[in-house]
mmCIF file of C-alpha atoms in Angstrom:
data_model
loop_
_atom_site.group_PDB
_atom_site.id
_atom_site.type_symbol
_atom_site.label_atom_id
_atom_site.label_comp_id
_atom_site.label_asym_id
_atom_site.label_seq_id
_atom_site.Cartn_x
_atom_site.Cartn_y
_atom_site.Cartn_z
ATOM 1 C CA UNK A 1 65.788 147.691 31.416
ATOM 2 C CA UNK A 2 67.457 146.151 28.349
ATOM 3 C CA UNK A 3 70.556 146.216 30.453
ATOM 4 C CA UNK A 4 68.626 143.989 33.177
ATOM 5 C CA UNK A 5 67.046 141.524 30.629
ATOM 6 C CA UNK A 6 70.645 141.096 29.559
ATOM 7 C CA UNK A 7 72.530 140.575 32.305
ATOM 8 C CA UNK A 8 69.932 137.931 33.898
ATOM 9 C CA UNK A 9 69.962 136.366 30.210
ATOM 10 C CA UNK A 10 73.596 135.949 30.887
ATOM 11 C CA UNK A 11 73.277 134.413 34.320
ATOM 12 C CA UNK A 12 70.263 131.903 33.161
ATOM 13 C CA UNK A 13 72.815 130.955 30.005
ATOM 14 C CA UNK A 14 75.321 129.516 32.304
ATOM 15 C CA UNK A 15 72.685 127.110 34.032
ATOM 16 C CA UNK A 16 73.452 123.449 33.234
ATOM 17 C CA UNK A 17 71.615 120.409 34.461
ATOM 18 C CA UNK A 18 74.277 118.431 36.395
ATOM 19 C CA UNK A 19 74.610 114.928 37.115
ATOM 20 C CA UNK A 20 77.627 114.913 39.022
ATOM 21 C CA UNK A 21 76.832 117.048 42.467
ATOM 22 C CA UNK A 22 79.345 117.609 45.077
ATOM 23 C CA UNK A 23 78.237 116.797 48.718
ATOM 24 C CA UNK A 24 79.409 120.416 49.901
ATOM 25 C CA UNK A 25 76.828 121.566 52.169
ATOM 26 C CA UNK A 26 74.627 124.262 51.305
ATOM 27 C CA UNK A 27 72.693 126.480 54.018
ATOM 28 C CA UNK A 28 69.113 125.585 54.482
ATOM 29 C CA UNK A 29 68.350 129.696 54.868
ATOM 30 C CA UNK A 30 69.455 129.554 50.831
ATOM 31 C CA UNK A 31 67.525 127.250 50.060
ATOM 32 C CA UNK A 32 64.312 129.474 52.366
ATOM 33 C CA UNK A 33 65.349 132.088 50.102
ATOM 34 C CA UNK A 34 64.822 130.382 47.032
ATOM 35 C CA UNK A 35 61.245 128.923 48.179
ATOM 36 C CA UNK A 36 59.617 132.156 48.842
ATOM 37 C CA UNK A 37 61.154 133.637 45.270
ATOM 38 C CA UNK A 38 59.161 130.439 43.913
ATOM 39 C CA UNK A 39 56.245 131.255 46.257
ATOM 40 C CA UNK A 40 55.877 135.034 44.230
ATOM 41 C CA UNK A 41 54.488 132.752 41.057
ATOM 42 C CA UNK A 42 51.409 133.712 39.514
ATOM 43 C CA UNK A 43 48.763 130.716 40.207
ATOM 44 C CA UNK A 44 45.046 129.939 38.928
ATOM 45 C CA UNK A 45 42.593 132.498 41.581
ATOM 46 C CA UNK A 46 46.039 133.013 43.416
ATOM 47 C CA UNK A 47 45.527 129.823 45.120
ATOM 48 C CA UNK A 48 49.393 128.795 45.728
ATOM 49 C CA UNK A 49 48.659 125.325 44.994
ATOM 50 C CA UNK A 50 51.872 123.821 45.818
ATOM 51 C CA UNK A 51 54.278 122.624 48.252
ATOM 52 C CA UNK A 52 58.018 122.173 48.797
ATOM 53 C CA UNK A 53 59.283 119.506 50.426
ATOM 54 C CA UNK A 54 62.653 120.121 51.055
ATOM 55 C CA UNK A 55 65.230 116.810 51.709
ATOM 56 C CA UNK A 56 68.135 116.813 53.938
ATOM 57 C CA UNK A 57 68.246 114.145 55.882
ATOM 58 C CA UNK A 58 70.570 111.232 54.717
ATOM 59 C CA UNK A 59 68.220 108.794 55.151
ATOM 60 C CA UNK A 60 65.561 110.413 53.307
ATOM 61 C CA UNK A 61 67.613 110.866 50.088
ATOM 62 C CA UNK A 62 68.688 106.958 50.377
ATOM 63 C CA UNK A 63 64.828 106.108 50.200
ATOM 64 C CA UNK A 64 64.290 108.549 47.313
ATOM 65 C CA UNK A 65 67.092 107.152 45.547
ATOM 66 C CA UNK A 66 65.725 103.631 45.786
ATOM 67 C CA UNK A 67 62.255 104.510 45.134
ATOM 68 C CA UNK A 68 63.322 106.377 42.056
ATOM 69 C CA UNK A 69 65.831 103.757 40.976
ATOM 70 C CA UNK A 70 63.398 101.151 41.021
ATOM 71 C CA UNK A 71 61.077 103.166 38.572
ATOM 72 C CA UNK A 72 63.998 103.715 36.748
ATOM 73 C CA UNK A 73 64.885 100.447 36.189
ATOM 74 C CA UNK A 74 61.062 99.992 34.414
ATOM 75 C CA UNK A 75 61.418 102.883 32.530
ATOM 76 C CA UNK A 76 64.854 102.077 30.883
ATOM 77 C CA UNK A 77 63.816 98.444 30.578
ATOM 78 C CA UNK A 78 61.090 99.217 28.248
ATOM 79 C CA UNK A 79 58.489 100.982 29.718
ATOM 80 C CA UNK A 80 59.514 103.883 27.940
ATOM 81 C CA UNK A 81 59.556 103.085 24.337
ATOM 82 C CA UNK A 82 61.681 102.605 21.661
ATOM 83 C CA UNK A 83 61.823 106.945 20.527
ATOM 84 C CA UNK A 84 61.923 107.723 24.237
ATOM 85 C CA UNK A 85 64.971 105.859 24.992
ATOM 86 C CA UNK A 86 66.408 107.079 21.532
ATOM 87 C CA UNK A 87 65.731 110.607 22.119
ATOM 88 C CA UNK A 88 67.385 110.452 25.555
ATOM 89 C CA UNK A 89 70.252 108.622 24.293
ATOM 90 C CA UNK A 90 72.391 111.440 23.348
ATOM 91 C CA UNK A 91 72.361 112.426 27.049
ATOM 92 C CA UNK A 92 74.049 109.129 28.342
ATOM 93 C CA UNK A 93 71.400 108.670 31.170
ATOM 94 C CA UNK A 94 70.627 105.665 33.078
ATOM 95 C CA UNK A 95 68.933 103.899 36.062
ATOM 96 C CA UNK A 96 71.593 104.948 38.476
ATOM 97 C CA UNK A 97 71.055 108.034 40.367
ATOM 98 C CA UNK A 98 74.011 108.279 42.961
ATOM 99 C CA UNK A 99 73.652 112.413 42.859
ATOM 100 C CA UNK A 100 70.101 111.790 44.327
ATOM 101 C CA UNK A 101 72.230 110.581 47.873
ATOM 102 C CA UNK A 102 75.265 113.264 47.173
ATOM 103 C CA UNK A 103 74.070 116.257 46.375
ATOM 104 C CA UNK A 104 72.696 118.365 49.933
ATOM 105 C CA UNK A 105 68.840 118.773 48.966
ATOM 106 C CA UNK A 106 65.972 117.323 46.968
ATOM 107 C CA UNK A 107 63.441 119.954 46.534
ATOM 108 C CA UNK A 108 60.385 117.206 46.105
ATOM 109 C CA UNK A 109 57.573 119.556 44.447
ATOM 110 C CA UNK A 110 53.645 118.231 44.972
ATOM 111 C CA UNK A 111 50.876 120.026 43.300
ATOM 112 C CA UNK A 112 47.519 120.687 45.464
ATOM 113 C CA UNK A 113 44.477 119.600 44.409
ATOM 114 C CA UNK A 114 42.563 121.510 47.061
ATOM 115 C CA UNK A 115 43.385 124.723 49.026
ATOM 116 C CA UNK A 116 42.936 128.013 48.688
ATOM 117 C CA UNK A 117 44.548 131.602 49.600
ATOM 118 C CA UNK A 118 44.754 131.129 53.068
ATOM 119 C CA UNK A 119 46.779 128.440 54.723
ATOM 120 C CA UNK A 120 44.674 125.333 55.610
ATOM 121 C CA UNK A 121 41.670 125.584 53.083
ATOM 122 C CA UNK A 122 39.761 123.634 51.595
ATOM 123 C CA UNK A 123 38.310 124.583 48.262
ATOM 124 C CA UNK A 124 38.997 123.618 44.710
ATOM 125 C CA UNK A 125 42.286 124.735 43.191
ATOM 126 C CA UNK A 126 42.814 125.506 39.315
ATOM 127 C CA UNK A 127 45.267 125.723 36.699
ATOM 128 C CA UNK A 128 47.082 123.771 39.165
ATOM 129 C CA UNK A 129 50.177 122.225 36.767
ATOM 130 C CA UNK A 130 50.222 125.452 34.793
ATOM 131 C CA UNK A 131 50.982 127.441 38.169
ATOM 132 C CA UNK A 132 53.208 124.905 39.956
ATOM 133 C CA UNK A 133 55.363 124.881 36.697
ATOM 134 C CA UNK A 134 55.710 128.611 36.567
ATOM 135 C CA UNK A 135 56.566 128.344 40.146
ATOM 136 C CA UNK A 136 59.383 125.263 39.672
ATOM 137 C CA UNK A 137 61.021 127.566 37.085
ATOM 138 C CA UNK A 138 61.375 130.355 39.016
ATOM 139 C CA UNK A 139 62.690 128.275 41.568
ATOM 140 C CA UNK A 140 65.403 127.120 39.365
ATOM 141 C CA UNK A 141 66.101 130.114 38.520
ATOM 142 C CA UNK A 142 66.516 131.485 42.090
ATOM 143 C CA UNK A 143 68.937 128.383 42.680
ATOM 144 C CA UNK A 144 70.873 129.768 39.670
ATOM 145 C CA UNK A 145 71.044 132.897 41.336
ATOM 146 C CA UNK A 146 72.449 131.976 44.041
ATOM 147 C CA UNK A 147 75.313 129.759 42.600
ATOM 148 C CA UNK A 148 73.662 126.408 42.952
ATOM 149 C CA UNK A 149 73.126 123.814 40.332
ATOM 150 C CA UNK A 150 70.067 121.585 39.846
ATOM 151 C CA UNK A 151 68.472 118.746 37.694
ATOM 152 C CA UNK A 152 64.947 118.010 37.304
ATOM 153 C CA UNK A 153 64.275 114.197 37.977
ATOM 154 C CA UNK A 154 60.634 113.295 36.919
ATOM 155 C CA UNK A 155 60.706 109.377 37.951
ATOM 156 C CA UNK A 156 57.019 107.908 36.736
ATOM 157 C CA UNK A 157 55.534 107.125 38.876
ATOM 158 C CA UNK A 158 56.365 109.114 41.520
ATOM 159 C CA UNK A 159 53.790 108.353 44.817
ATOM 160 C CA UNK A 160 56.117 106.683 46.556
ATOM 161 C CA UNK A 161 57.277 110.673 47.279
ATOM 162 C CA UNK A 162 54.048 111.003 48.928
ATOM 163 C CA UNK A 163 54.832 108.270 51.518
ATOM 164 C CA UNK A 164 58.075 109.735 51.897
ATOM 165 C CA UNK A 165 57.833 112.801 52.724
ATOM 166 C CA UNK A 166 54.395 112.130 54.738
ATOM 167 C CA UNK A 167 52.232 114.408 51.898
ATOM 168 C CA UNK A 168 48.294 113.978 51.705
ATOM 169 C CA UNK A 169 46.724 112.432 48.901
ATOM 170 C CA UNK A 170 45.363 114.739 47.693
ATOM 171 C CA UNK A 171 49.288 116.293 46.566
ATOM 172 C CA UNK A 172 50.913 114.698 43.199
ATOM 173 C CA UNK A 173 54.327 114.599 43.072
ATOM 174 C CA UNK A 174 55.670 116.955 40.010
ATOM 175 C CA UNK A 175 59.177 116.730 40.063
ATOM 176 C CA UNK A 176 62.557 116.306 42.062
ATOM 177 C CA UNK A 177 64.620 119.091 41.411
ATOM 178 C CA UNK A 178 68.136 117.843 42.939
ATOM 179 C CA UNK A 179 70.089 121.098 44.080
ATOM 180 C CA UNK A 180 74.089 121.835 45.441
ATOM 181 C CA UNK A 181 77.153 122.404 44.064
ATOM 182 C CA UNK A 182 78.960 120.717 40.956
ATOM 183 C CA UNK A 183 81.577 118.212 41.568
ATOM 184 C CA UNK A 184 84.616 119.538 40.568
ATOM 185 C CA UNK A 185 85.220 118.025 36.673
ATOM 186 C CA UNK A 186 81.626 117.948 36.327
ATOM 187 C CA UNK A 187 80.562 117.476 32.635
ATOM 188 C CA UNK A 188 77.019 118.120 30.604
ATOM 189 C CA UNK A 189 76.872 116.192 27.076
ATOM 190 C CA UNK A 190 76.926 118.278 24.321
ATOM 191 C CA UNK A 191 73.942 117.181 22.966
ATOM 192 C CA UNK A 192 72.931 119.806 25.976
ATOM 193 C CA UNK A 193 74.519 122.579 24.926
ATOM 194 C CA UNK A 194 72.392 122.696 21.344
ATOM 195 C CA UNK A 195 69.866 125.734 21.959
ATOM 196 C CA UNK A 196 67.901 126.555 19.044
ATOM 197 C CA UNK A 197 68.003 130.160 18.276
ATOM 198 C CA UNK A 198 65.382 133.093 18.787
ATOM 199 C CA UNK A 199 63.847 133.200 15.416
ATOM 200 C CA UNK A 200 63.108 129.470 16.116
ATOM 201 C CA UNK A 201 61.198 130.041 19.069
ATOM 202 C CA UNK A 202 59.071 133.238 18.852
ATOM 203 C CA UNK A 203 57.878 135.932 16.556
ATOM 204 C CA UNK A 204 56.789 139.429 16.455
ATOM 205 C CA UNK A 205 53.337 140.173 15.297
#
């Protein structure tokens, strides 16, 4: 067991986000794969409340990019406030988001509202960010598993995603979590690469 724990600690250290992506294609039947690991997640009366909208098509990505660049331009203008933009500037990000067009898929993750266990209800869902965020990180953890890189993109707001990808209302946009391969010399700031250490983050009681 402890050698498990270990060696999927080891895999999970090597995960980066990226911001350069190649545009190497990557098999729709990996990405499947990676879905229903995500789909295993515990959820609030095992209601599944989410759903994965999975972006291919050229065009698609070109009016995500837009729609995201346009909130981005708000947000980096001063919508986001003075410690927001100061906390992120050790990163180096900005309003551009050329990866969001390069890189072969944007997972586009909505949270239900209503549902249920069986496909097509219609009844109240709960714990529904709590479950859909447990289910995003196993997600991006099955991506690592399978060799692919990712970034989370969390534009605000997001409903334009809704229009995009022809979700009901009653779905919110969580997150874009861009997936494919690294462009060769890809680089991660090493303001990412600070961790803090175990005895930081948990105890033993």
């Amino acid at each position: 067991m402890q050698a498990r724990a270990a060696a999927f600690h080891d895999t999970m250290s090597s995960r980066r986000s990226v911001r350069q992506f190649s545009d190497k294609p990557v098999d729709r039947a990996v990405i499947e794969a990676c879905i229903r690991t995500a789909a295993r997640a515990p959820s609030g009366a095992n209601h599944q409340p989410w759903f994965f909208a999975c972006v291919g098509s050229a065009q698609k990505k070109r009016e995500i990019r837009l729609a995201a660049e346009a909130e981005e331009r708000a947000f980096y203008s001063g919508k986001a406030g003075e410690d927001w933009l100061e906390a992120l500037a050790p990163i180096g990000t900005d309003a551009d988001k050329p990866y969001m067009e390069t890189a072969p898929w944007l997972i586009c993750i909505f949270a239900q509202r209503r549902g249920g266990v069986q496909a097509g209800e219609d009844r109240k869902n709960y714990y529904i960010h709590e479950s859909v965020g447990i289910a995003t990180g196993l997600l991006i953890a099955a991506c690592q598993m399978a060799g692919l890189a990712t970034l989370v993109h969390t534009p605000n707001p997001m409903a334009f995603l809704n229009g995009i990808c022809g979700r009901p209302e009653t779905e919110k946009p969580f997150l874009i979590l861009v997936a494919g391969h690294p462009a060769d010399g890809a680089v991660v700031p090493k303001h990412a690469l600070i961790k803090k250490p175990l005895e930081a983050i948990a105890s033993w009681l």
